[in-house]
Amino acid sequence: MSEVEQKELAERDQALEQIAARLGVRAERGRRFAELTSLRVGGAIDWVISPETEEQAAAIVHELDQAGIGWRPLGSGSNVLADDHDHHYVVLSLSEMKGEVRIEDDRVSVSAGYSLPRLCIDVARAGLSGIEGLGGIPGTVGGALWMNAGAFGHEIGTVTETVRVARAGKVTEVPGDSIEWNYRRTSFREGELLLGATLRLTPDEPDSIKERMDDVKSRRLATQPHGARSAGCFFKNPPASTSGTGKIIDEMGMKGQRRGSAIVSPVHANFIVTEGENARAEDALSLAEEIRERVKLEQGIELEYEVELWRSNPEPPSEKQEQ
Ligand SMILES: Cc1cc2nc3c(=O)[nH]c(=O)nc-3n(C[C@H](O)[C@H](O)[C@H](O)COP(=O)(O)OP(=O)(O)OC[C@H]3O[C@@H](n4cnc5c(N)ncnc54)[C@H](O)[C@@H]3O)c2cc1C
């Protein structure tokens, strides 16, 4: 790193410490993506900031933007593969921003840092149906909204009435139907912070909802690796193919294939799992690229990543957007 870059980072650090102290938000150094993501790989992060309330989160990103400090939101890190290098930006960790779930009739208001599996249990107990298919998806509500998480016939976008986002330092509500909810993709912009949502669900018998949740759970247990370090499905299913990506990779005989610390799961071929204390993102990425190349060569299909690849790019999206 050049002297100029070092000086810029030192100035940024000072500004950031002042902002965090003023807003009373915890700011830590010395964390690694390997601790913060479910794949348990990835390099050092300059700063991790952990707001606890929606108001605090809205205020802090506004101040960071004003100061020109790049940041990225992170929920539970269950859909992120961050590379092994040093990441010179701020990670806004939302897992402390849990808030409280408020249920009024068929409406449920929840903060972005709340656990999605926990929410599924809460609403099932309250006799509200519509997200029981999502019960086995690890992660936060914010991460699920960001990528329109879905499973077993349910997607979060279809039941989202409003989303609270951070705009100019304030919590602002936007209607769910103004957002495009696509397959594992939404129209939220890079650098936009989601603070919470109100879901509209359908009243049903708690016992029937629980039965459906149990069914989904046993189907997951039968078909997916559990207790393994993964990020769920690595690739999206190809739109033009009748086969799912897992089946395509399995039929190429790639289950169990290994690159260093990364393995194609022997249970589900669209899961890459990592092993060992010093597992490397590079191994997972090169294994993923090998899969993509073979699928392209042998099937003529261009696989698209479902997992997000986070590069240690000094210019993260929230800065780019400002330009
Ligand atoms: C075993 C396993 C099974 C899985 N099964 C499924 C499945 O069936 N269906 C499915 O859809 N996914 C599945 N996933 C993937 C993952 O769990 C989901 O994508 C989940 O919704 C991600 O939530 P997260 O909090 O971990 O998000 P993260 O991984 O932390 O972040 C994902 C993206 O969301 C952004 N983000 C997170 N929070 C916010 C916020 N508050 N505001 C703005 N942006 C934000 C991040 O910047 C990042 O771009 C699985 C993962 C695992 C490990």
XYZ file of C-alpha atoms and ligand atoms in Angstrom:
376
model
C 0.000 0.000 0.000
C 1.393 3.441 -0.909
C 2.079 6.122 1.696
C -0.750 8.231 0.317
C -3.189 5.331 0.672
C -1.993 4.672 4.219
C -2.527 8.322 5.118
C -6.016 8.265 3.609
C -6.899 5.169 5.625
C -5.565 6.728 8.837
C -7.764 9.796 8.231
C -10.734 7.573 7.490
C -10.108 5.620 10.721
C -10.113 8.795 12.748
C -13.327 10.057 11.135
C -14.969 6.684 11.654
C -14.035 6.492 15.330
C -15.563 9.918 15.862
C -18.807 9.004 14.082
C -19.170 5.721 16.000
C -18.477 7.416 19.339
C -20.933 10.238 18.612
C -23.728 7.807 17.708
C -22.844 5.307 20.427
C -22.361 2.414 17.995
C -19.854 -0.379 18.557
C -16.939 -0.235 16.089
C -14.352 -3.032 16.076
C -11.111 -3.742 14.287
C -9.368 -7.047 13.709
C -12.395 -9.107 12.627
C -12.249 -11.492 9.664
C -14.858 -12.694 7.197
C -13.882 -16.197 8.274
C -15.646 -15.467 11.605
C -18.627 -13.689 10.093
C -19.692 -15.941 7.227
C -21.121 -19.460 7.176
C -18.446 -20.700 4.742
C -15.887 -19.721 7.428
C -13.446 -18.240 4.913
C -12.339 -14.737 3.961
C -9.808 -12.113 4.955
C -9.473 -9.288 7.439
C -11.957 -6.424 7.583
C -10.819 -2.903 8.459
C -13.854 -2.153 10.607
C -17.015 -3.891 11.726
C -19.758 -1.570 12.948
C -22.758 -3.041 14.761
C -25.805 -0.789 15.204
C -28.520 -2.073 17.529
C -31.523 -0.058 16.395
C -32.977 0.905 13.026
C -32.593 4.617 13.837
C -28.921 4.160 14.750
C -28.263 2.204 11.542
C -29.959 4.860 9.383
C -27.957 7.615 11.063
C -24.620 5.851 10.808
C -24.787 5.032 7.108
C -25.785 8.608 6.390
C -22.738 9.875 8.255
C -20.469 7.332 6.554
C -21.793 8.393 3.155
C -21.292 12.069 4.012
C -17.710 11.324 5.054
C -17.104 9.290 1.861
C -16.408 6.100 3.825
C -17.247 2.891 1.929
C -19.425 0.288 3.700
C -21.329 -2.915 2.998
C -24.213 -4.419 4.965
C -23.831 -7.961 6.289
C -26.483 -10.091 7.971
C -25.462 -13.600 9.061
C -23.073 -13.986 6.138
C -24.836 -17.121 4.929
C -24.823 -16.091 1.269
C -21.415 -14.422 0.986
C -18.029 -15.704 -0.195
C -15.475 -13.015 0.681
C -11.969 -13.373 -0.743
C -8.898 -14.067 1.397
C -7.280 -10.614 1.099
C -7.628 -7.565 3.354
C -10.940 -5.799 2.821
C -10.392 -2.074 3.232
C -13.948 -1.040 3.877
C -16.444 -0.984 6.707
C -18.772 -3.906 7.262
C -22.061 -2.855 8.789
C -23.018 -5.963 10.717
C -26.772 -6.139 11.291
C -26.985 -9.240 13.433
C -27.294 -7.127 16.615
C -30.182 -5.099 15.158
C -32.794 -7.639 16.208
C -35.504 -5.411 17.649
C -38.755 -7.034 18.674
C -41.299 -8.764 16.503
C -44.630 -6.945 16.612
C -47.698 -8.873 15.555
C -51.002 -7.102 14.973
C -53.750 -9.233 13.437
C -52.192 -10.580 10.225
C -49.369 -8.008 10.070
C -45.880 -8.699 11.401
C -43.268 -5.987 11.810
C -39.662 -7.117 12.224
C -36.184 -5.557 12.130
C -33.636 -6.562 9.493
C -31.250 -8.190 11.976
C -33.851 -10.631 13.299
C -33.238 -14.294 12.518
C -35.437 -15.601 9.690
C -35.769 -19.132 11.146
C -36.747 -17.588 14.511
C -39.361 -15.397 12.801
C -40.846 -18.429 11.051
C -41.309 -20.131 14.431
C -42.775 -16.967 16.037
C -45.403 -16.445 13.350
C -46.291 -20.141 13.177
C -47.012 -20.066 16.922
C -49.134 -16.951 16.403
C -51.179 -18.833 13.781
C -49.883 -16.953 10.743
C -49.034 -18.755 7.533
C -47.068 -17.692 4.425
C -43.400 -18.129 5.328
C -43.253 -21.659 6.745
C -41.312 -22.820 3.640
C -38.529 -20.402 4.638
C -38.049 -21.950 8.094
C -34.814 -23.749 7.211
C -33.079 -20.797 5.562
C -30.347 -19.490 7.848
C -29.742 -15.764 8.002
C -31.409 -12.508 8.874
C -34.642 -10.989 7.623
C -32.577 -8.231 5.912
C -30.496 -10.739 3.952
C -33.656 -12.599 2.950
C -35.330 -9.387 1.730
C -32.204 -8.315 -0.138
C -32.124 -11.421 -2.305
C -35.782 -12.459 -2.085
C -34.950 -15.687 -0.304
C -37.245 -18.558 -1.072
C -37.804 -22.268 -0.678
C -40.547 -24.876 -0.944
C -42.984 -22.583 -2.747
C -42.584 -19.540 -0.500
C -40.642 -16.336 -1.216
C -40.346 -13.467 1.240
C -41.194 -10.835 -1.389
C -44.719 -12.153 -1.972
C -45.729 -11.448 1.650
C -43.849 -8.159 2.139
C -46.239 -5.229 2.545
C -43.638 -2.529 3.282
C -39.873 -2.329 3.713
C -38.119 0.192 5.942
C -34.978 1.573 4.307
C -32.377 4.144 5.354
C -32.754 7.400 3.438
C -30.870 10.614 4.323
C -30.289 9.423 7.868
C -33.926 8.519 8.522
C -36.040 5.364 8.590
C -38.275 5.532 5.498
C -41.050 3.118 4.566
C -41.437 1.956 0.955
C -44.326 -0.187 -0.343
C -43.459 -3.812 -1.097
C -45.210 -3.617 -4.455
C -42.822 -0.875 -5.612
C -39.995 -3.427 -5.439
C -39.259 -6.027 -8.101
C -39.029 -9.440 -6.437
C -37.338 -11.851 -8.821
C -35.681 -15.258 -8.437
C -32.976 -14.560 -5.791
C -32.754 -10.955 -6.958
C -34.558 -7.704 -6.165
C -34.548 -4.118 -7.381
C -32.983 -2.801 -4.146
C -29.954 -0.761 -5.115
C -26.374 -1.575 -4.090
C -25.577 0.529 -1.065
C -29.206 0.705 0.076
C -29.655 -0.355 3.698
C -32.766 -2.343 4.607
C -33.828 -1.745 8.202
C -36.932 -3.865 8.603
C -40.221 -4.896 7.066
C -43.898 -5.432 7.665
C -45.143 -8.746 6.340
C -48.796 -9.562 5.719
C -49.559 -13.200 6.424
C -52.619 -15.447 6.399
C -54.319 -16.745 9.566
C -54.239 -20.532 9.885
C -54.177 -23.243 12.557
C -50.779 -23.250 14.373
C -50.751 -27.072 14.280
C -51.189 -27.226 10.494
C -48.472 -24.598 9.992
C -46.127 -26.544 12.262
C -46.865 -29.741 10.348
C -45.859 -28.048 7.085
C -42.705 -26.646 8.726
C -41.766 -30.089 10.004
C -42.290 -31.515 6.529
C -39.994 -28.882 4.990
C -37.412 -29.573 7.693
C -37.323 -33.293 7.025
C -37.093 -32.714 3.257
C -34.088 -30.445 3.857
C -32.449 -32.940 6.178
C -32.861 -35.657 3.554
C -31.411 -33.674 0.654
C -28.934 -31.107 2.030
C -25.755 -31.312 4.111
C -26.369 -30.189 7.673
C -23.786 -29.094 10.185
C -21.459 -28.415 7.219
C -19.915 -25.035 6.437
C -21.706 -23.891 3.313
C -23.572 -20.959 1.826
C -26.503 -23.015 0.610
C -26.854 -23.389 -3.162
C -23.806 -21.946 -4.843
C -25.447 -21.408 -8.251
C -28.925 -20.460 -9.359
C -30.985 -22.969 -11.287
C -30.662 -22.251 -15.032
C -33.932 -20.737 -16.313
C -33.967 -22.669 -19.597
C -33.180 -26.101 -18.145
C -35.612 -28.647 -16.739
C -32.885 -29.994 -14.417
C -31.849 -28.189 -11.256
C -28.187 -27.177 -10.977
C -27.529 -29.785 -8.265
C -28.683 -32.576 -10.601
C -26.592 -31.229 -13.499
C -23.411 -31.155 -11.380
C -24.200 -34.545 -9.850
C -24.657 -36.111 -13.307
C -21.195 -34.883 -14.273
C -19.846 -36.978 -11.398
C -18.524 -34.003 -9.440
C -19.904 -34.854 -5.986
C -17.009 -35.136 -3.543
C -14.585 -33.291 -5.867
C -12.031 -31.352 -3.831
C -9.809 -28.283 -4.247
C -7.719 -27.832 -1.120
C -10.126 -26.984 1.685
C -13.249 -26.849 -0.534
C -15.401 -29.831 -1.533
C -18.479 -30.359 -3.685
C -20.843 -31.743 -1.058
C -21.400 -35.494 -1.445
C -24.987 -34.876 -0.265
C -26.046 -32.041 -2.606
C -23.866 -31.181 -5.602
C -24.902 -27.500 -5.670
C -23.413 -27.003 -2.180
C -19.712 -26.244 -1.806
C -18.533 -26.912 1.732
C -15.260 -25.926 3.383
C -13.164 -27.860 5.872
C -10.302 -27.144 8.240
C -9.065 -24.324 10.459
C -7.375 -22.443 7.634
C -9.885 -22.953 4.844
C -9.443 -20.572 1.935
C -11.958 -18.663 -0.117
C -9.620 -19.158 -3.082
C -10.214 -22.939 -2.923
C -14.009 -22.517 -2.903
C -13.837 -20.027 -5.750
C -11.570 -22.115 -7.967
C -13.743 -25.182 -7.370
C -16.804 -23.128 -8.296
C -15.090 -21.872 -11.456
C -14.139 -25.443 -12.395
C -17.809 -26.432 -12.059
C -18.910 -23.491 -14.202
C -16.375 -24.298 -16.924
C -17.375 -27.957 -17.081
C -21.102 -27.180 -17.134
C -20.522 -24.676 -19.930
C -18.360 -27.095 -21.908
C -20.443 -30.227 -21.434
C -23.975 -28.808 -21.216
C -23.660 -25.420 -22.916
C -25.184 -23.798 -19.799
C -23.779 -20.628 -18.248
C -24.286 -20.980 -14.487
C -24.972 -17.828 -12.532
C -23.717 -17.468 -8.955
C -26.371 -17.452 -6.237
C -23.703 -16.854 -3.583
C -22.338 -13.302 -3.567
C -18.625 -12.954 -4.261
C -17.125 -10.139 -2.221
C -13.814 -8.905 -3.573
C -11.330 -6.999 -1.464
C -11.927 -4.129 -3.828
C -10.968 -0.796 -2.249
C -13.955 0.757 -3.975
C -17.095 -0.922 -2.576
C -20.523 -0.334 -4.127
C -21.707 2.289 -1.644
C -18.881 4.570 -2.789
C -19.365 3.820 -6.460
C -22.982 4.828 -6.223
C -22.059 8.262 -4.911
C -20.192 9.085 -8.126
C -27.421 -24.330 4.660
C -27.974 -23.164 3.865
C -29.184 -23.300 3.209
C -29.704 -22.230 2.478
N -30.908 -22.392 1.835
C -31.442 -21.350 1.167
C -32.717 -21.483 0.520
O -33.363 -22.524 0.566
N -33.214 -20.404 -0.141
C -32.543 -19.213 -0.202
O -33.066 -18.259 -0.782
N -31.331 -19.064 0.380
C -30.768 -20.098 1.053
N -29.541 -19.951 1.660
C -28.776 -18.706 1.486
C -28.966 -17.679 2.626
O -29.290 -18.312 3.816
C -30.043 -16.670 2.303
O -29.681 -15.968 1.146
C -30.247 -15.666 3.435
O -31.418 -14.925 3.182
C -29.075 -14.695 3.593
O -29.263 -13.947 4.786
P -28.007 -13.359 5.559
O -28.500 -12.547 6.684
O -27.057 -14.456 5.916
O -27.389 -12.434 4.438
P -25.857 -12.178 4.127
O -25.260 -13.428 3.576
O -25.208 -11.578 5.306
O -25.966 -11.099 2.989
C -26.476 -11.466 1.713
C -26.661 -10.175 0.890
O -27.671 -9.398 1.496
C -27.167 -8.099 1.792
N -27.782 -7.669 3.047
C -27.870 -8.361 4.212
N -28.560 -7.637 5.105
C -28.885 -6.473 4.493
C -29.584 -5.304 4.893
N -30.136 -5.197 6.101
N -29.712 -4.276 4.004
C -29.195 -4.369 2.768
N -28.533 -5.462 2.325
C -28.385 -6.492 3.175
C -25.663 -8.267 1.938
O -24.983 -7.046 1.690
C -25.408 -9.293 0.858
O -25.373 -8.608 -0.372
C -28.994 -21.007 2.396
C -27.762 -20.871 3.083
C -27.257 -21.940 3.821
C -25.960 -21.764 4.546
